[in-house]
CSV table of C-alpha atoms and ligand atoms in Angstrom, one decimal:
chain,number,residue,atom,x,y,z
A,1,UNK,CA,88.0,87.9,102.1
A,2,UNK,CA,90.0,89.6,104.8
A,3,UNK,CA,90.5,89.0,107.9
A,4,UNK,CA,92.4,90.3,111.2
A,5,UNK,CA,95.6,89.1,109.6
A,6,UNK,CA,95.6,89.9,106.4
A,7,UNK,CA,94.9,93.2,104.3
A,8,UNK,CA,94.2,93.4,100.5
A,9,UNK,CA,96.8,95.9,99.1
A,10,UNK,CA,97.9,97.4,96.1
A,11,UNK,CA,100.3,99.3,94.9
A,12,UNK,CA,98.9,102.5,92.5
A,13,UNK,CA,99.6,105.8,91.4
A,14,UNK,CA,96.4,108.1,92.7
A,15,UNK,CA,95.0,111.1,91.2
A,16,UNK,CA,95.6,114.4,92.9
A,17,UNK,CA,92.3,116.5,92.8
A,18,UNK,CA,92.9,119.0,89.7
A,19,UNK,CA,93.1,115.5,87.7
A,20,UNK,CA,90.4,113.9,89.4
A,21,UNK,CA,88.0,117.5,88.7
A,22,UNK,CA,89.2,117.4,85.1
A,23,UNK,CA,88.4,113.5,84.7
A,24,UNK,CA,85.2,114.2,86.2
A,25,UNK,CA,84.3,116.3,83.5
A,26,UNK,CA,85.6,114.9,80.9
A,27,UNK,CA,84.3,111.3,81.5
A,28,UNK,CA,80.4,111.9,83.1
A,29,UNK,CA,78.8,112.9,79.3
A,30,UNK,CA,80.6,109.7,78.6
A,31,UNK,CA,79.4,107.6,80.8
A,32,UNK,CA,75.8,108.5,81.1
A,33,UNK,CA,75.2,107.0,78.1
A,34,UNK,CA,76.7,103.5,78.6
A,35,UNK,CA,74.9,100.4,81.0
A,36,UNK,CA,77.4,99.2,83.3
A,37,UNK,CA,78.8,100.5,86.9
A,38,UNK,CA,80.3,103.3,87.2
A,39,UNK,CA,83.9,103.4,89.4
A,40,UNK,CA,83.0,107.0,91.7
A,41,UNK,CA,86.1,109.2,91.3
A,42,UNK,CA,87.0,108.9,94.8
A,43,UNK,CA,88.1,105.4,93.5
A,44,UNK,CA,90.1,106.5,90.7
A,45,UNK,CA,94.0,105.5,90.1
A,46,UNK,CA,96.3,103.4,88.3
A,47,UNK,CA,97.4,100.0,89.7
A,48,UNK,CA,101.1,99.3,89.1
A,49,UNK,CA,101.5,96.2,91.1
A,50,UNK,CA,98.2,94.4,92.7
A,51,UNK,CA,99.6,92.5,95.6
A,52,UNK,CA,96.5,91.0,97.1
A,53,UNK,CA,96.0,89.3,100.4
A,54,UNK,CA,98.7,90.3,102.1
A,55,UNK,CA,99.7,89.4,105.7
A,56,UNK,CA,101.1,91.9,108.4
A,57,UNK,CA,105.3,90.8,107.6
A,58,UNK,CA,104.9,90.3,103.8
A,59,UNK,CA,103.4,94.4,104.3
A,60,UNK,CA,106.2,95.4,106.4
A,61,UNK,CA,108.7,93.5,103.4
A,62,UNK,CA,106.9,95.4,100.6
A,63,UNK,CA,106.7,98.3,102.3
A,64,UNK,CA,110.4,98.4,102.8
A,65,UNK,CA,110.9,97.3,99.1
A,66,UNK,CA,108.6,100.7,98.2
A,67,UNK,CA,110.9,102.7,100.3
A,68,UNK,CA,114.1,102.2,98.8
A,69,UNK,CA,112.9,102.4,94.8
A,70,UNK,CA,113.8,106.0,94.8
A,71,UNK,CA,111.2,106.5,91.6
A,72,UNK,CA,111.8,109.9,89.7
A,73,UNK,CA,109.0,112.2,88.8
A,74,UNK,CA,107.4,112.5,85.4
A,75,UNK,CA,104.5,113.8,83.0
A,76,UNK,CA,101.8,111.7,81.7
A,77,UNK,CA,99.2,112.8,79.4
A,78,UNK,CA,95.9,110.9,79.9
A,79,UNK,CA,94.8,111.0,76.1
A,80,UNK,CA,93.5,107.9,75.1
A,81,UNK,CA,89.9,106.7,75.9
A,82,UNK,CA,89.0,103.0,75.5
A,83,UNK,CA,87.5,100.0,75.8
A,84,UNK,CA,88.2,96.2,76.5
A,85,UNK,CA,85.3,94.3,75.2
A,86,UNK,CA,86.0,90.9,76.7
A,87,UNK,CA,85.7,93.0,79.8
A,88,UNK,CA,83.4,95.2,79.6
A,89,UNK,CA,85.8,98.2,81.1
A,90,UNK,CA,85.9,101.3,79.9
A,91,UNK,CA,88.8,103.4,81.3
A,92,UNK,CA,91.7,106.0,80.1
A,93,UNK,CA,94.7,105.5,79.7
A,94,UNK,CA,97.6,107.4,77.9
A,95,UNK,CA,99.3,106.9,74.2
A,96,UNK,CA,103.4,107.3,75.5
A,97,UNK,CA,103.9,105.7,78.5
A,98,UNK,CA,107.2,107.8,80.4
A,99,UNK,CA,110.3,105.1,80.7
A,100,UNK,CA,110.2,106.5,84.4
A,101,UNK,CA,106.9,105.3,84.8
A,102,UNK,CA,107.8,101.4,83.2
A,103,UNK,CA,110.8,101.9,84.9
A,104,UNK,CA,109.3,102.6,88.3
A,105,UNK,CA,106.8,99.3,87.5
A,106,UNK,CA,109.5,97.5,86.5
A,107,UNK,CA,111.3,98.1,89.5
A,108,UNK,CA,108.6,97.3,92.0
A,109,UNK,CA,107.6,94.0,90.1
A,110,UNK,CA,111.1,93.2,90.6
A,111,UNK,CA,112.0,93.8,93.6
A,112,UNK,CA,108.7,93.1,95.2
A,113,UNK,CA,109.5,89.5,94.6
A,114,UNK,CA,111.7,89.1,97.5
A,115,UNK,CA,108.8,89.4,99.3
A,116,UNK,CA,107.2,86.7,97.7
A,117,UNK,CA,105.4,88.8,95.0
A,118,UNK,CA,104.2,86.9,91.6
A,119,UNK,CA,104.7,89.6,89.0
A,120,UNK,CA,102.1,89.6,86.4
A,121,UNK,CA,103.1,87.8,83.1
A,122,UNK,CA,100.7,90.7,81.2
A,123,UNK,CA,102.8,93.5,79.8
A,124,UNK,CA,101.7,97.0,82.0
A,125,UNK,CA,98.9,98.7,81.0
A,126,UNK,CA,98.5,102.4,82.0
A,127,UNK,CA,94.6,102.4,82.7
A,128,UNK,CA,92.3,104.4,85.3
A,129,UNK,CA,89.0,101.7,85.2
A,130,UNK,CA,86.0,104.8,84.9
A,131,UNK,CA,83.2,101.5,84.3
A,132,UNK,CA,83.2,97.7,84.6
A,133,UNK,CA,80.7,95.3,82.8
A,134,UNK,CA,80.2,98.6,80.3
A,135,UNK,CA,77.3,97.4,77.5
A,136,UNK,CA,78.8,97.3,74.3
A,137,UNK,CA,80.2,100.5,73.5
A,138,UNK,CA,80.6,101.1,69.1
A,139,UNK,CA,82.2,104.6,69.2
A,140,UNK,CA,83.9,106.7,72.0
A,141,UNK,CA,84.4,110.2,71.3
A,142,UNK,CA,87.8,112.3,71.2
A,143,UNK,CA,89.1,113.7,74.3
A,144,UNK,CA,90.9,116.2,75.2
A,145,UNK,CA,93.9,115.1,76.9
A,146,UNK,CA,94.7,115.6,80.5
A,147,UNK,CA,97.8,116.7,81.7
A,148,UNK,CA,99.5,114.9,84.9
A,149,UNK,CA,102.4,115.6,86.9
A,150,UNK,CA,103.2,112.8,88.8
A,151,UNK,CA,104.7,113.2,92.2
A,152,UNK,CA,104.4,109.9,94.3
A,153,UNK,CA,103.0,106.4,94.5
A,154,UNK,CA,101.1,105.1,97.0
A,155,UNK,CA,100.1,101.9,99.1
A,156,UNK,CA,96.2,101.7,98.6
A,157,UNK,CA,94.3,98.9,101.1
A,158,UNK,CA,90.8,97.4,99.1
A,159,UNK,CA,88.0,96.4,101.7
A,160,UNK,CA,84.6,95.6,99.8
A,161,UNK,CA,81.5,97.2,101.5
A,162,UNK,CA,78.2,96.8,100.5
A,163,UNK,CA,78.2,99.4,97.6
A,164,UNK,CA,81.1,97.9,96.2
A,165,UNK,CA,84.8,98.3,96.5
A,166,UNK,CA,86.3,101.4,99.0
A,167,UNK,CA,90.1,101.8,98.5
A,168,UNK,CA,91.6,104.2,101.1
A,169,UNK,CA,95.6,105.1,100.8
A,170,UNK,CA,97.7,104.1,103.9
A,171,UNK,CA,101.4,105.1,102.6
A,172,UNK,CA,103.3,107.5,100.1
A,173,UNK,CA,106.5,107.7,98.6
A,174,UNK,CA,107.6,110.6,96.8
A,175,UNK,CA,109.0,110.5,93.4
A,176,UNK,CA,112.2,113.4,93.0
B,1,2AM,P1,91.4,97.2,87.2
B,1,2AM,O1,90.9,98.5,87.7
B,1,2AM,O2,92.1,97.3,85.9
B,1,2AM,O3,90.4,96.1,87.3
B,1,2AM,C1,92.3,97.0,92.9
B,1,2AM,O4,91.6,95.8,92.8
B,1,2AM,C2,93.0,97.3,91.7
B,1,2AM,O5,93.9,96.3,91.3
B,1,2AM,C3,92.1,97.5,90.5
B,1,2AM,O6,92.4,98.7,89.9
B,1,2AM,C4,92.4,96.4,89.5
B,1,2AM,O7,92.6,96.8,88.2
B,1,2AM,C5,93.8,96.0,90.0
B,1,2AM,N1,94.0,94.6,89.8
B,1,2AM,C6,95.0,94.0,89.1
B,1,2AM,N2,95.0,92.7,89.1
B,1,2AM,C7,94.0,92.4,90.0
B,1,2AM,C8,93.4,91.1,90.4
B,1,2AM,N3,94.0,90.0,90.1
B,1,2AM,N4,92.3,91.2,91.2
B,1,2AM,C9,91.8,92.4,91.5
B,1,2AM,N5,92.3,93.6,91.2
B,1,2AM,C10,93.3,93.6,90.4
C-alpha cells in the first residue's frame, strides 16, 4: 500500500500510440476468446526494472541513476505471442532481443543498486502482459509482427484503484 511517503514505481519502456493502435488490433480477436482480465491498452509497456515501494530520497537516487545511463536507441520487433501457464498471462514479446535493450537493462539493474535496488535473479524477459489469470489457452495464432522504434524509457508510478491497477508516467529519458 502506499502512503504519503512512499510511491510504487517502476521503471518501463511505454508504447507510443502507432504501437499501442497496431497492438490493439492485433491482440482484441485474440483476446475475446480467452476467460481472464484483460490489461486496457492505456496500461501497456514493458517493465525493465520493478523497483516497488519506493520512498521520496531512494526516487530522487534512482532518478539520478536513470539520468546518467545514456541508453541508445534501437528496433524491436514484437513478433512472438505467448503464454505462461503457471501464470495464467498472456502477453507479447519479441524473438531477438537488441544487445542495446539488455544492455540498457543491464545497466539500470546495475547501477540502480547504489540506491539500494535488489536486481531480479530471473533472466529479462521482453513481455507487454495483454491478460492475467488467462483460462487455459491450447493454441495461439500467428501474428504479424510489430515494428518498434524505441526512443526513451520512462519512470511509471502504479496506484491501484478500484478497477484495478492505473500506471501513469512521471519522467522520460531519451535514448540517442
Ligand atoms: P508483469 O506485467 O509481467 O506482471 C507493474 O507492476 C509492472 O511491474 C508489471 O508490468 C509487472 O510485470 C512488473 N513487475 C515485475 N516484478 C513485479 C513484482 N514483484 N510485483 C509487481 N509487479 C512486478
Amino acid at each position: 500500500m502506499s502512503n504519503n511517503s512512499t510511491e510504487r514505481l517502476f521503471f518501463a519502456l511505454w508504447l507510443n500510440e502507432d504501437v499501442r493502435q497496431a497492438l490493439t488490433k492485433l491482440s482484441q480477436p485474440v483476446t475475446q476468446n480467452i476467460q481472464g482480465k484483460i490489461i486496457p491498452p492505456e496500461n501497456w509497456h514493458i517493465t525493465l526494472a520493478f523497483l516497488g515501494e519506493v520512498d521520496i530520497p531512494t526516487k530522487q537516487c534512482m532518478q539520478q541513476v536513470a539520468a546518467s545511463v545514456q541508453g541508445r536507441c534501437f528496433n524491436l520487433s514484437l513478433d512472438k505471442l505467448s503464454y505462461w501457464s503457471r501464470t495464467g498471462i498472456l502477453w507479447l514479446g519479441a524473438n531477438q532481443i537488441p544487445n542495446t535493450l539488455q544492455d540498457l537493462v543491464t545497466r539500470l539493474s546495475t547501477d540502480l543498486q547504489d540506491c539500494g535496488y535488489h536486481p531480479e535473479t530471473r533472466p529479462f524477459k521482453t513481455h507487454v502482459t495483454l491478460m492475467r489469470r488467462a483460462n487455459k489457452i491450447k493454441m495461439l495464432p500467428p501474428i504479424t509482427p510489430i515494428r518498434w522504434t524505441v526512443e526513451d524509457f520512462c519512470l511509471v508510478r502504479s496506484t491501484l484503484n478500484s478497477s484495478g491497477a492505473h500506471y501513469e508516467v512521471i519522467e522520460r529519458w531519451l535514448l540517442t
